PDB file of C-alpha atoms in Angstrom:
ATOM      1  CA  MET F 239       0.000   0.000   0.000  1.00 47.00           C
ATOM      2  CA  GLU F 240       1.409   3.333  -1.019  1.00 64.00           C
ATOM      3  CA  ILE F 241       0.874   6.297   1.257  1.00 65.00           C
ATOM      4  CA  TYR F 242      -0.718   9.244  -0.586  1.00 67.00           C
ATOM      5  CA  GLY F 243      -1.130   7.191  -3.761  1.00 70.00           C
ATOM      6  CA  GLY F 244       2.528   7.458  -4.757  1.00 76.00           C
ATOM      7  CA  THR F 245       2.787  11.239  -4.307  1.00 82.00           C
ATOM      8  CA  ILE F 246       5.806  10.954  -2.033  1.00 83.00           C
ATOM      9  CA  ASN F 247       7.538   8.755  -4.619  1.00 82.00           C
ATOM     10  CA  LEU F 248       6.912  11.364  -7.320  1.00 84.00           C
ATOM     11  CA  LEU F 249       8.191  14.152  -5.069  1.00 87.00           C
ATOM     12  CA  GLU F 250      11.309  12.071  -4.415  1.00 86.00           C
ATOM     13  CA  LYS F 251      11.906  11.712  -8.166  1.00 84.00           C
ATOM     14  CA  GLY F 252      11.438  15.463  -8.542  1.00 87.00           C
ATOM     15  CA  LEU F 253      14.071  16.065  -5.868  1.00 90.00           C
ATOM     16  CA  ASP F 254      16.425  13.641  -7.638  1.00 87.00           C
ATOM     17  CA  TYR F 255      16.008  15.632 -10.849  1.00 86.00           C
ATOM     18  CA  SER F 256      16.502  18.926  -9.010  1.00 89.00           C
ATOM     19  CA  SER F 257      19.686  17.578  -7.443  1.00 89.00           C
ATOM     20  CA  ALA F 258      21.065  16.464 -10.818  1.00 86.00           C
ATOM     21  CA  LYS F 259      20.161  19.831 -12.358  1.00 87.00           C
ATOM     22  CA  GLY F 260      21.854  21.696  -9.480  1.00 90.00           C
ATOM     23  CA  LYS F 261      24.990  19.589  -9.853  1.00 89.00           C
ATOM     24  CA  ALA F 262      25.171  20.299 -13.601  1.00 87.00           C
ATOM     25  CA  ILE F 263      24.686  24.038 -13.043  1.00 90.00           C
ATOM     26  CA  SER F 264      27.353  24.066 -10.311  1.00 91.00           C
ATOM     27  CA  GLN F 265      29.826  22.328 -12.618  1.00 89.00           C
ATOM     28  CA  ASN F 266      29.095  24.857 -15.354  1.00 88.00           C
ATOM     29  CA  ILE F 267      29.630  27.807 -13.016  1.00 91.00           C
ATOM     30  CA  ALA F 268      32.822  26.266 -11.605  1.00 92.00           C
ATOM     31  CA  ASN F 269      34.213  25.841 -15.130  1.00 88.00           C
ATOM     32  CA  VAL F 270      33.291  29.285 -16.452  1.00 88.00           C
ATOM     33  CA  ASP F 271      36.976  30.060 -17.115  1.00 86.00           C
ATOM     34  CA  THR F 272      37.972  26.622 -18.451  1.00 86.00           C
ATOM     35  CA  SER F 273      38.925  26.596 -22.117  1.00 85.00           C
ATOM     36  CA  ASN F 274      36.927  24.239 -24.381  1.00 82.00           C
ATOM     37  CA  TYR F 275      34.500  23.380 -21.579  1.00 82.00           C
ATOM     38  CA  LYS F 276      31.165  22.022 -22.825  1.00 81.00           C
ATOM     39  CA  THR F 277      28.075  23.063 -20.910  1.00 83.00           C
ATOM     40  CA  LYS F 278      26.312  20.258 -19.032  1.00 83.00           C
ATOM     41  CA  ASN F 279      22.554  20.098 -18.567  1.00 81.00           C
ATOM     42  CA  ALA F 280      20.084  17.775 -16.870  1.00 80.00           C
ATOM     43  CA  ASN F 281      17.130  17.804 -19.220  1.00 75.00           C
ATOM     44  CA  PHE F 282      13.728  17.031 -17.733  1.00 69.00           C
ATOM     45  CA  LYS F 283      12.291  16.288 -21.182  1.00 68.00           C
ATOM     46  CA  GLU F 284      14.761  13.432 -21.648  1.00 67.00           C
ATOM     47  CA  VAL F 285      13.932  11.980 -18.236  1.00 62.00           C
ATOM     48  CA  PHE F 286      10.206  12.399 -18.831  1.00 63.00           C
ATOM     49  CA  SER F 287      10.302  10.797 -22.285  1.00 66.00           C
ATOM     50  CA  SER F 288      12.264   7.799 -20.962  1.00 65.00           C
ATOM     51  CA  GLU F 289       9.727   7.348 -18.166  1.00 62.00           C
ATOM     52  CA  LYS F 290       6.881   7.841 -20.612  1.00 62.00           C
ATOM     53  CA  SER F 291       8.285   5.203 -22.945  1.00 66.00           C
ATOM     54  CA  LYS F 292       7.958   2.600 -20.185  1.00 63.00           C
ATOM     55  CA  GLY F 293       4.218   2.820 -20.689  1.00 57.00           C
ATOM     56  CA  LEU F 294       1.237   2.604 -18.414  1.00 57.00           C
ATOM     57  CA  GLU F 295      -0.926  -0.348 -17.598  1.00 63.00           C
ATOM     58  CA  ALA F 296      -4.622   0.394 -17.646  1.00 62.00           C
ATOM     59  CA  TYR F 297      -7.009  -1.220 -15.230  1.00 69.00           C
ATOM     60  CA  LYS F 298      -9.583  -2.739 -17.540  1.00 74.00           C
ATOM     61  CA  THR F 299     -12.903  -4.012 -16.283  1.00 79.00           C
ATOM     62  CA  ASP F 300     -13.918  -5.224 -19.732  1.00 80.00           C
ATOM     63  CA  SER F 301     -11.968  -6.926 -22.496  1.00 79.00           C
ATOM     64  CA  LYS F 302     -13.309  -4.321 -24.938  1.00 79.00           C
ATOM     65  CA  HIS F 303     -11.471  -1.493 -23.198  1.00 73.00           C
ATOM     66  CA  ILE F 304      -8.662   0.029 -25.239  1.00 72.00           C
ATOM     67  CA  ASP F 305      -5.031  -0.165 -24.078  1.00 67.00           C
ATOM     68  CA  PHE F 306      -3.086   3.023 -23.444  1.00 61.00           C
ATOM     69  CA  THR F 307      -0.919   4.147 -26.334  1.00 56.00           C
ATOM     70  CA  HIS F 308       1.634   6.886 -26.520  1.00 47.00           C
ATOM     71  CA  SER F 309       4.151   8.406 -28.852  1.00 42.00           C
ATOM     72  CA  ALA F 310       7.421   9.244 -27.154  1.00 40.00           C
ATOM     73  CA  SER F 311       8.766  11.753 -29.617  1.00 38.00           C
ATOM     74  CA  SER F 312      10.729  14.661 -28.261  1.00 35.00           C
ATOM     75  CA  LYS F 313      13.264  16.943 -29.827  1.00 36.00           C
ATOM     76  CA  ILE F 314      16.576  17.149 -28.057  1.00 34.00           C
ATOM     77  CA  PHE F 315      18.857  20.040 -28.921  1.00 41.00           C
ATOM     78  CA  ASP F 316      22.569  19.792 -28.399  1.00 41.00           C
ATOM     79  CA  VAL F 317      23.732  23.117 -27.002  1.00 57.00           C
ATOM     80  CA  SER F 318      27.291  21.945 -26.423  1.00 57.00           C
ATOM     81  CA  ALA F 319      28.220  23.225 -29.898  1.00 57.00           C
ATOM     82  CA  LEU F 320      27.500  26.819 -28.868  1.00 61.00           C
ATOM     83  CA  ARG F 321      30.517  28.830 -27.839  1.00 62.00           C
ATOM     84  CA  TYR F 322      30.229  32.242 -26.240  1.00 63.00           C
ATOM     85  CA  ARG F 323      33.849  33.281 -26.007  1.00 68.00           C
ATOM     86  CA  GLN F 324      37.139  33.132 -27.879  1.00 70.00           C
ATOM     87  CA  ASP F 325      38.454  30.296 -25.689  1.00 77.00           C
ATOM     88  CA  ARG F 326      35.555  28.094 -26.942  1.00 76.00           C
ATOM     89  CA  ASN F 327      33.914  27.931 -23.521  1.00 80.00           C
ATOM     90  CA  GLY F 328      30.168  27.284 -23.756  1.00 77.00           C
ATOM     91  CA  VAL F 329      29.086  28.678 -20.368  1.00 83.00           C
ATOM     92  CA  ASP F 330      26.713  31.659 -20.378  1.00 84.00           C
ATOM     93  CA  MET F 331      26.990  32.913 -16.797  1.00 88.00           C
ATOM     94  CA  ASP F 332      23.728  34.893 -16.894  1.00 90.00           C
ATOM     95  CA  LYS F 333      21.794  31.834 -18.069  1.00 89.00           C
ATOM     96  CA  GLU F 334      23.444  29.607 -15.475  1.00 90.00           C
ATOM     97  CA  GLN F 335      22.566  31.998 -12.644  1.00 94.00           C
ATOM     98  CA  ALA F 336      18.956  32.225 -13.843  1.00 95.00           C
ATOM     99  CA  ASP F 337      18.762  28.419 -14.098  1.00 92.00           C
ATOM    100  CA  LEU F 338      20.247  28.100 -10.606  1.00 93.00           C
ATOM    101  CA  ALA F 339      17.636  30.463  -9.143  1.00 96.00           C
ATOM    102  CA  ALA F 340      14.792  28.633 -10.917  1.00 94.00           C
ATOM    103  CA  ASN F 341      16.106  25.278  -9.727  1.00 93.00           C
ATOM    104  CA  GLN F 342      16.329  26.523  -6.137  1.00 95.00           C
ATOM    105  CA  ILE F 343      12.711  27.695  -6.267  1.00 96.00           C
ATOM    106  CA  TYR F 344      11.637  24.341  -7.750  1.00 94.00           C
ATOM    107  CA  ASN F 345      13.587  22.446  -5.072  1.00 94.00           C
ATOM    108  CA  SER F 346      12.112  24.562  -2.265  1.00 95.00           C
ATOM    109  CA  ALA F 347       8.576  23.988  -3.563  1.00 95.00           C
ATOM    110  CA  LEU F 348       9.124  20.225  -3.641  1.00 93.00           C
ATOM    111  CA  ILE F 349      10.545  20.200  -0.121  1.00 95.00           C
ATOM    112  CA  GLU F 350       7.663  22.337   1.159  1.00 96.00           C
ATOM    113  CA  ARG F 351       5.149  19.942  -0.400  1.00 94.00           C
ATOM    114  CA  LEU F 352       6.966  16.929   1.034  1.00 91.00           C
ATOM    115  CA  ASN F 353       7.036  18.536   4.486  1.00 93.00           C
ATOM    116  CA  GLY F 354       3.287  19.127   4.244  1.00 91.00           C
ATOM    117  CA  LYS F 355       2.707  15.448   3.458  1.00 88.00           C
ATOM    118  CA  PHE F 356       4.843  14.326   6.394  1.00 89.00           C
ATOM    119  CA  ASN F 357       3.212  16.837   8.764  1.00 90.00           C
ATOM    120  CA  SER F 358      -0.269  15.591   7.876  1.00 87.00           C
ATOM    121  CA  LEU F 359       0.897  11.991   8.323  1.00 85.00           C
ATOM    122  CA  GLN F 360       2.363  12.914  11.709  1.00 88.00           C
ATOM    123  CA  SER F 361      -0.921  14.550  12.665  1.00 89.00           C
ATOM    124  CA  VAL F 362      -2.820  11.388  11.779  1.00 86.00           C
ATOM    125  CA  ILE F 363      -0.404   9.250  13.791  1.00 88.00           C
ATOM    126  CA  LYS F 364      -0.788  11.522  16.834  1.00 89.00           C
ATOM    127  CA  GLY F 365      -4.570  11.360  16.512  1.00 85.00           C
ATOM    128  CA  GLY F 366      -5.046  14.983  15.451  1.00 72.00           C
ATOM    129  CA  ARG F 367      -3.338  16.463  18.488  1.00 71.00           C
TER     130      ARG F 367
END
């Protein structure tokens, strides 16, 4: 039996993605002065399409019900070919800082939601006290 219908599991996966994204951004910022450095990125669309390609099983109450179908087509752009400076470094510091701020907000929202789930579970365990 899954508590909250798997919500905590989904929040955990979101935090895993946020952690990977933060690590990639940190590496990019740390290597802003490294010649020939290629920008790294954790792309949610790639993760989502790989999860989506696993498929879903439908609960069918009748043999005439139609199975789920999907088309996992996504366009992935390689930005590592872009170079912003003479030393062929691909890090755009303004973009990295904006991505870092957005990722921190995303991470904080996930943690706040997870805390809310645990607080309500704790309240139920204590009997509403």
